[in-house]
Amino acid sequence: MSHTKQYKFLDLFAGIGGFRIALENLGCHCVFSSEWDKFCQQSYLANFGESPVGDIGKVLTEEVPDHDILTAGFPCQPFSIAGVTKHNALGTKHGFKHPTQGTLFFDIVRILKAKQPRAFLLENVKNLLNHNKGKTFEVIRKTLIQELGYYIHYQVLDAALVLPQHRKRIFIVGFREDLKFEFPTIEPSDITIQDLLEAEVEEKYTLTDHLWTYLQNYAKKHRAKGNGFGYGLVDLAGKTRTLSARYYKDGSEILIPQPGKNPRRLTPRECARLQGFPDDFKIVVSDTRAYGQFGNAVAVPMVELIGRQILQALETPISLTPSPQTDPWV
């Protein structure tokens, strides 16, 4: 994809760099990254040659370089309206006069407000839409639109369209101008979990008799109660459940069948592939840390497809409305 300029972007709550890989694949240039977890920092350094800045809350906005696009896979936290009311009653200062104060989303808001990039791309779990009966997302949406003046688009997309993993996430895209943007229309991929498996796998990834018996008994007990809890034995010609950060505990949500023996966990490399990371991505931490890192990562091909649409919108000199945005939900 050819662009008229090299777009600069921020990689906030960077994890191990899934956003960065996707946008660099599109020719963009990362000018700043932030990630507080020291083990993620190690992985990031090994793969990108730089260690992200730590706690973004301690970074002054004037220390953040100018950029075109802000990206962030921010953690979801409850936003308390009561907290702001309390501050008002006490007469204390609390930054922006809305209930994102004290949350990690607040740091995204203050950087957007100070630097005013042309676009942003945020990612979160699909339940963000319904968190706290929809109040959390309402705060986010109103903040981005009414306070910061961005035109926003959001959609829940399943990574199963591009990878053999069901992983529904909400993506929020914003522009300073009312540009023509559409989320990508994706032709479903026929890639299967079998296509991602390593040819040779160490025996340590095979479940012990004790653990396999425990998982089977656990599933049987819950089936008897009418619950759906249990292990996930993968159809190798299909797609897996969502890879989670807790995969290191027992691997029960995604187990690979093995003829004549107990099933096994995915290897860290297979987890990387399941999230769309390239095979030259260096895994420099323990298996336990790697499982957590890939379980928390973004699906790289999905981010790349959305990023392509963002760049196309930025390069299309069409503004849909010349007047400031009005919020249709007010």
CSV table of C-alpha atoms in Angstrom, one decimal:
chain,number,residue,atom,x,y,z
A,1,MET,CA,0.0,0.0,0.0
A,2,SER,CA,1.5,3.3,-1.1
A,3,HIS,CA,0.9,6.5,1.0
A,4,THR,CA,1.6,10.1,0.3
A,5,LYS,CA,3.3,10.4,3.6
A,6,GLN,CA,4.8,8.3,6.4
A,7,TYR,CA,2.3,8.5,9.3
A,8,LYS,CA,3.6,8.7,12.8
A,9,PHE,CA,1.8,6.8,15.6
A,10,LEU,CA,1.9,6.2,19.3
A,11,ASP,CA,1.8,2.7,20.8
A,12,LEU,CA,0.2,3.1,24.2
A,13,PHE,CA,-0.5,0.2,26.5
A,14,ALA,CA,1.7,-1.5,24.0
A,15,GLY,CA,1.9,-5.0,25.4
A,16,ILE,CA,4.3,-6.8,23.1
A,17,GLY,CA,3.7,-4.6,20.1
A,18,GLY,CA,0.8,-6.1,18.1
A,19,PHE,CA,-0.4,-2.6,17.1
A,20,ARG,CA,3.1,-1.7,16.1
A,21,ILE,CA,3.6,-4.7,13.8
A,22,ALA,CA,0.3,-4.0,12.1
A,23,LEU,CA,0.9,-0.3,11.5
A,24,GLU,CA,4.5,-0.8,10.5
A,25,ASN,CA,3.3,-3.3,7.9
A,26,LEU,CA,1.4,-0.4,6.5
A,27,GLY,CA,4.4,1.9,6.3
A,28,CYS,CA,3.7,3.9,9.5
A,29,HIS,CA,6.5,5.0,11.9
A,30,CYS,CA,6.2,4.5,15.7
A,31,VAL,CA,7.5,7.6,17.5
A,32,PHE,CA,6.6,6.7,21.1
A,33,SER,CA,5.6,3.6,23.0
A,34,SER,CA,4.5,2.9,26.6
A,35,GLU,CA,4.0,-0.3,28.6
A,36,TRP,CA,4.4,-0.7,32.3
A,37,ASP,CA,4.9,-4.5,32.5
A,38,LYS,CA,8.6,-5.3,32.7
A,39,PHE,CA,8.3,-8.7,31.0
A,40,CYS,CA,6.4,-7.2,28.1
A,41,GLN,CA,9.1,-4.5,28.0
A,42,GLN,CA,11.7,-7.3,27.5
A,43,SER,CA,9.7,-8.8,24.6
A,44,TYR,CA,9.2,-5.4,23.1
A,45,LEU,CA,12.9,-4.5,23.3
A,46,ALA,CA,14.0,-7.8,21.8
A,47,ASN,CA,11.7,-7.3,18.8
A,48,PHE,CA,11.8,-3.5,18.2
A,49,GLY,CA,15.1,-2.5,19.6
A,50,GLU,CA,13.6,-0.1,22.1
A,51,SER,CA,12.1,-0.4,25.6
A,52,PRO,CA,8.7,1.3,26.0
A,53,VAL,CA,8.4,4.1,28.6
A,54,GLY,CA,6.8,2.7,31.8
A,55,ASP,CA,3.7,4.1,33.5
A,56,ILE,CA,2.0,6.4,31.0
A,57,GLY,CA,0.4,8.2,34.0
A,58,LYS,CA,3.8,9.6,34.9
A,59,VAL,CA,4.5,10.9,31.4
A,60,LEU,CA,3.9,14.6,30.9
A,61,THR,CA,1.9,15.4,27.8
A,62,GLU,CA,4.7,17.7,26.6
A,63,GLU,CA,7.0,14.7,26.6
A,64,VAL,CA,4.8,12.9,24.1
A,65,PRO,CA,5.9,13.6,20.5
A,66,ASP,CA,3.5,14.9,17.8
A,67,HIS,CA,1.9,12.1,15.9
A,68,ASP,CA,-0.8,11.4,13.3
A,69,ILE,CA,-2.4,8.3,14.9
A,70,LEU,CA,-2.8,7.2,18.5
A,71,THR,CA,-3.2,3.5,19.1
A,72,ALA,CA,-4.1,1.8,22.4
A,73,GLY,CA,-5.4,-1.5,23.7
A,74,PHE,CA,-6.4,0.1,27.0
A,75,PRO,CA,-7.6,-1.9,30.1
A,76,CYS,CA,-11.2,-1.5,31.0
A,77,GLN,CA,-11.9,0.1,34.3
A,78,PRO,CA,-15.1,1.3,35.9
A,79,PHE,CA,-15.6,5.1,35.7
A,80,SER,CA,-17.3,6.5,38.7
A,81,ILE,CA,-19.6,9.5,38.3
A,82,ALA,CA,-19.8,9.5,42.1
A,83,GLY,CA,-16.1,10.1,42.3
A,84,VAL,CA,-16.4,13.4,40.3
A,85,THR,CA,-19.4,14.4,42.5
A,86,LYS,CA,-17.3,13.8,45.6
A,87,HIS,CA,-14.4,16.0,44.2
A,88,ASN,CA,-16.9,18.7,43.4
A,89,ALA,CA,-18.3,18.6,46.9
A,90,LEU,CA,-14.9,18.8,48.4
A,91,GLY,CA,-13.8,21.6,46.1
A,92,THR,CA,-10.7,19.7,45.0
A,93,LYS,CA,-9.2,19.8,41.5
A,94,HIS,CA,-9.7,16.6,39.5
A,95,GLY,CA,-8.4,17.3,36.0
A,96,PHE,CA,-11.1,16.9,33.4
A,97,LYS,CA,-14.6,17.4,34.7
A,98,HIS,CA,-15.8,14.0,33.8
A,99,PRO,CA,-15.7,10.5,35.4
A,100,THR,CA,-12.6,9.1,33.6
A,101,GLN,CA,-10.4,10.7,36.3
A,102,GLY,CA,-8.3,8.0,38.0
A,103,THR,CA,-8.6,5.5,35.1
A,104,LEU,CA,-6.1,4.5,32.4
A,105,PHE,CA,-8.5,5.8,29.8
A,106,PHE,CA,-7.9,9.2,31.3
A,107,ASP,CA,-4.3,9.2,30.0
A,108,ILE,CA,-5.5,8.6,26.5
A,109,VAL,CA,-7.9,11.5,26.9
A,110,ARG,CA,-5.3,13.9,28.1
A,111,ILE,CA,-2.9,13.0,25.3
A,112,LEU,CA,-5.6,13.3,22.7
A,113,LYS,CA,-6.6,16.7,24.1
A,114,ALA,CA,-3.0,18.0,24.2
A,115,LYS,CA,-1.6,16.6,20.9
A,116,GLN,CA,-4.8,16.4,18.8
A,117,PRO,CA,-3.7,13.7,16.4
A,118,ARG,CA,-5.8,13.3,13.2
A,119,ALA,CA,-6.9,9.8,14.2
A,120,PHE,CA,-6.9,7.1,16.8
A,121,LEU,CA,-7.5,3.4,17.1
A,122,LEU,CA,-8.6,1.8,20.4
A,123,GLU,CA,-9.2,-1.8,21.2
A,124,ASN,CA,-11.0,-3.5,24.1
A,125,VAL,CA,-13.0,-6.5,25.1
A,126,LYS,CA,-16.5,-6.7,23.5
A,127,ASN,CA,-18.1,-6.5,27.0
A,128,LEU,CA,-17.0,-2.9,27.2
A,129,LEU,CA,-20.2,-2.0,25.4
A,130,ASN,CA,-22.3,-3.5,28.3
A,131,HIS,CA,-19.9,-2.9,31.2
A,132,ASN,CA,-21.7,-1.3,34.2
A,133,LYS,CA,-25.0,-1.5,32.2
A,134,GLY,CA,-23.5,0.5,29.3
A,135,LYS,CA,-22.5,3.4,31.5
A,136,THR,CA,-18.8,2.9,31.0
A,137,PHE,CA,-19.0,3.0,27.2
A,138,GLU,CA,-21.3,6.0,27.4
A,139,VAL,CA,-18.7,7.9,29.3
A,140,ILE,CA,-16.0,6.9,26.8
A,141,ARG,CA,-18.2,7.8,23.8
A,142,LYS,CA,-19.3,11.2,25.1
A,143,THR,CA,-15.8,12.1,26.2
A,144,LEU,CA,-14.4,11.4,22.8
A,145,ILE,CA,-17.2,13.2,21.0
A,146,GLN,CA,-18.3,16.1,23.2
A,147,GLU,CA,-15.1,17.0,25.0
A,148,LEU,CA,-12.5,16.1,22.5
A,149,GLY,CA,-14.4,16.8,19.3
A,150,TYR,CA,-13.7,13.6,17.5
A,151,TYR,CA,-15.9,11.8,15.0
A,152,ILE,CA,-16.0,8.2,16.1
A,153,HIS,CA,-16.9,4.8,14.7
A,154,TYR,CA,-17.0,1.5,16.6
A,155,GLN,CA,-17.7,-2.1,15.8
A,156,VAL,CA,-17.2,-5.5,17.4
A,157,LEU,CA,-15.2,-7.8,15.1
A,158,ASP,CA,-14.3,-11.4,15.5
A,159,ALA,CA,-10.7,-12.4,14.7
A,160,ALA,CA,-12.1,-15.7,13.4
A,161,LEU,CA,-12.6,-13.8,10.1
A,162,VAL,CA,-8.8,-13.7,9.6
A,163,LEU,CA,-7.4,-16.3,12.1
A,164,PRO,CA,-8.5,-19.7,13.3
A,165,GLN,CA,-9.6,-18.2,16.7
A,166,HIS,CA,-12.9,-16.8,17.9
A,167,ARG,CA,-11.9,-13.5,19.5
A,168,LYS,CA,-14.5,-10.7,19.6
A,169,ARG,CA,-13.2,-7.3,20.4
A,170,ILE,CA,-14.5,-3.8,20.1
A,171,PHE,CA,-12.5,-1.4,17.9
A,172,ILE,CA,-13.1,2.4,18.3
A,173,VAL,CA,-11.8,4.6,15.5
A,174,GLY,CA,-11.8,8.4,15.7
A,175,PHE,CA,-11.0,11.3,13.4
A,176,ARG,CA,-10.6,15.0,14.0
A,177,GLU,CA,-12.5,15.5,10.7
A,178,ASP,CA,-15.7,13.8,9.6
A,179,LEU,CA,-13.9,11.7,7.0
A,180,LYS,CA,-15.3,8.9,5.0
A,181,PHE,CA,-14.5,5.7,7.0
A,182,GLU,CA,-15.9,2.2,6.9
A,183,PHE,CA,-14.7,-0.8,8.8
A,184,PRO,CA,-13.3,-3.4,6.5
A,185,THR,CA,-15.5,-5.9,4.7
A,186,ILE,CA,-13.6,-9.1,5.3
A,187,GLU,CA,-13.7,-12.2,3.2
A,188,PRO,CA,-13.5,-15.0,5.8
A,189,SER,CA,-10.2,-16.9,5.8
A,190,ASP,CA,-10.2,-20.6,5.4
A,191,ILE,CA,-7.1,-21.0,7.6
A,192,THR,CA,-7.5,-23.7,10.3
A,193,ILE,CA,-5.7,-24.4,13.5
A,194,GLN,CA,-4.0,-27.3,11.8
A,195,ASP,CA,-2.2,-24.8,9.5
A,196,LEU,CA,-0.6,-23.2,12.5
A,197,LEU,CA,0.7,-26.2,14.4
A,198,GLU,CA,4.4,-26.9,14.8
A,199,ALA,CA,5.7,-30.1,13.2
A,200,GLU,CA,7.6,-31.2,16.3
A,201,VAL,CA,6.5,-30.4,19.9
A,202,GLU,CA,8.2,-31.1,23.1
A,203,GLU,CA,6.6,-33.7,25.4
A,204,LYS,CA,6.3,-31.1,28.2
A,205,TYR,CA,3.2,-29.6,26.4
A,206,THR,CA,1.3,-32.9,26.7
A,207,LEU,CA,-1.1,-32.9,29.7
A,208,THR,CA,-0.2,-35.2,32.6
A,209,ASP,CA,-2.5,-38.0,33.4
A,210,HIS,CA,-3.4,-36.2,36.7
A,211,LEU,CA,-4.3,-32.9,34.9
A,212,TRP,CA,-6.2,-34.6,32.1
A,213,THR,CA,-8.3,-36.7,34.5
A,214,TYR,CA,-9.0,-33.6,36.6
A,215,LEU,CA,-10.2,-31.6,33.5
A,216,GLN,CA,-12.5,-34.5,32.4
A,217,ASN,CA,-14.0,-34.9,35.8
A,218,TYR,CA,-14.5,-31.1,36.2
A,219,ALA,CA,-16.3,-31.0,32.9
A,220,LYS,CA,-18.4,-34.0,33.7
A,221,LYS,CA,-19.5,-32.5,37.1
A,222,HIS,CA,-20.6,-29.2,35.4
A,223,ARG,CA,-22.4,-31.0,32.6
A,224,ALA,CA,-24.4,-32.8,35.2
A,225,LYS,CA,-25.4,-29.5,36.7
A,226,GLY,CA,-26.4,-28.2,33.3
A,227,ASN,CA,-23.4,-25.8,33.0
A,228,GLY,CA,-21.2,-25.5,29.9
A,229,PHE,CA,-17.9,-25.3,31.8
A,230,GLY,CA,-15.1,-27.6,30.6
A,231,TYR,CA,-12.1,-28.0,28.4
A,232,GLY,CA,-12.0,-27.2,24.8
A,233,LEU,CA,-10.7,-30.0,22.6
A,234,VAL,CA,-10.0,-28.4,19.3
A,235,ASP,CA,-11.3,-29.5,15.9
A,236,LEU,CA,-8.1,-29.2,13.9
A,237,ALA,CA,-10.1,-28.4,10.8
A,238,GLY,CA,-11.9,-25.5,12.6
A,239,LYS,CA,-11.2,-22.6,14.9
A,240,THR,CA,-10.4,-22.4,18.6
A,241,ARG,CA,-11.9,-20.6,21.5
A,242,THR,CA,-10.5,-17.3,22.6
A,243,LEU,CA,-6.8,-17.5,23.7
A,244,SER,CA,-6.8,-15.8,27.2
A,245,ALA,CA,-4.0,-14.5,29.4
A,246,ARG,CA,-4.8,-17.4,31.9
A,247,TYR,CA,-3.8,-20.0,29.3
A,248,TYR,CA,-0.7,-20.8,31.3
A,249,LYS,CA,-2.8,-22.2,34.1
A,250,ASP,CA,-3.9,-25.4,32.5
A,251,GLY,CA,-4.5,-24.6,28.8
A,252,SER,CA,-8.0,-26.0,29.1
A,253,GLU,CA,-9.7,-23.6,26.7
A,254,ILE,CA,-7.6,-24.7,23.8
A,255,LEU,CA,-6.3,-28.3,23.8
A,256,ILE,CA,-4.8,-30.1,20.8
A,257,PRO,CA,-5.9,-33.7,20.4
A,258,GLN,CA,-3.1,-36.3,20.0
A,259,PRO,CA,-3.7,-39.8,18.7
A,260,GLY,CA,-3.0,-42.4,21.3
A,261,LYS,CA,-2.1,-40.0,24.1
A,262,ASN,CA,-3.4,-37.1,26.2
A,263,PRO,CA,-4.1,-33.8,24.5
A,264,ARG,CA,-1.6,-31.0,24.7
A,265,ARG,CA,-1.4,-27.3,25.2
A,266,LEU,CA,-0.4,-24.9,22.4
A,267,THR,CA,3.2,-24.0,22.3
A,268,PRO,CA,4.1,-20.3,22.8
A,269,ARG,CA,5.0,-20.1,19.0
A,270,GLU,CA,1.6,-21.6,18.1
A,271,CYS,CA,0.0,-18.9,20.4
A,272,ALA,CA,1.9,-16.3,18.5
A,273,ARG,CA,0.6,-17.6,15.2
A,274,LEU,CA,-2.9,-17.8,16.6
A,275,GLN,CA,-2.7,-14.0,17.1
A,276,GLY,CA,-1.1,-13.3,13.8
A,277,PHE,CA,2.4,-12.6,14.9
A,278,PRO,CA,5.1,-13.4,12.4
A,279,ASP,CA,7.4,-16.3,12.9
A,280,ASP,CA,10.4,-14.0,13.3
A,281,PHE,CA,8.9,-12.5,16.4
A,282,LYS,CA,11.3,-13.3,19.2
A,283,ILE,CA,10.0,-15.1,22.2
A,284,VAL,CA,12.5,-14.2,25.0
A,285,VAL,CA,10.4,-14.9,28.2
A,286,SER,CA,9.3,-18.0,29.9
A,287,ASP,CA,6.4,-20.1,28.6
A,288,THR,CA,4.2,-18.8,31.4
A,289,ARG,CA,5.0,-15.2,30.6
A,290,ALA,CA,4.6,-15.8,26.9
A,291,TYR,CA,1.2,-17.4,27.3
A,292,GLY,CA,0.1,-14.3,29.3
A,293,GLN,CA,1.5,-11.9,26.7
A,294,PHE,CA,0.0,-13.5,23.7
A,295,GLY,CA,-3.3,-14.0,25.5
A,296,ASN,CA,-3.4,-10.2,26.1
A,297,ALA,CA,-2.3,-9.3,22.6
A,298,VAL,CA,-4.3,-7.9,19.7
A,299,ALA,CA,-5.0,-10.0,16.6
A,300,VAL,CA,-2.4,-8.4,14.3
A,301,PRO,CA,-4.1,-9.0,10.9
A,302,MET,CA,-7.4,-7.5,12.1
A,303,VAL,CA,-5.6,-4.3,13.3
A,304,GLU,CA,-3.8,-4.1,10.0
A,305,LEU,CA,-7.0,-4.3,8.0
A,306,ILE,CA,-8.6,-1.6,10.2
A,307,GLY,CA,-5.4,0.5,10.0
A,308,ARG,CA,-5.5,0.3,6.2
A,309,GLN,CA,-9.0,1.8,6.2
A,310,ILE,CA,-7.9,4.6,8.6
A,311,LEU,CA,-5.1,5.5,6.3
A,312,GLN,CA,-7.4,5.4,3.3
A,313,ALA,CA,-9.7,7.8,5.1
A,314,LEU,CA,-6.9,10.2,6.0
A,315,GLU,CA,-5.8,10.3,2.4
A,316,THR,CA,-9.3,10.9,1.0
A,317,PRO,CA,-9.8,14.7,0.8
A,318,ILE,CA,-13.5,14.4,1.5
A,319,SER,CA,-15.1,15.8,4.6
A,320,LEU,CA,-18.7,14.6,5.0
A,321,THR,CA,-19.8,17.6,7.0
A,322,PRO,CA,-18.1,21.0,7.3
A,323,SER,CA,-19.8,21.8,10.6
A,324,PRO,CA,-18.8,20.6,14.1
A,325,GLN,CA,-20.0,17.1,15.1
A,326,THR,CA,-23.3,16.9,16.9
A,327,ASP,CA,-23.9,13.9,19.2
A,328,PRO,CA,-27.1,12.1,18.0
A,329,TRP,CA,-27.4,10.2,21.3
A,330,VAL,CA,-27.8,13.3,23.5
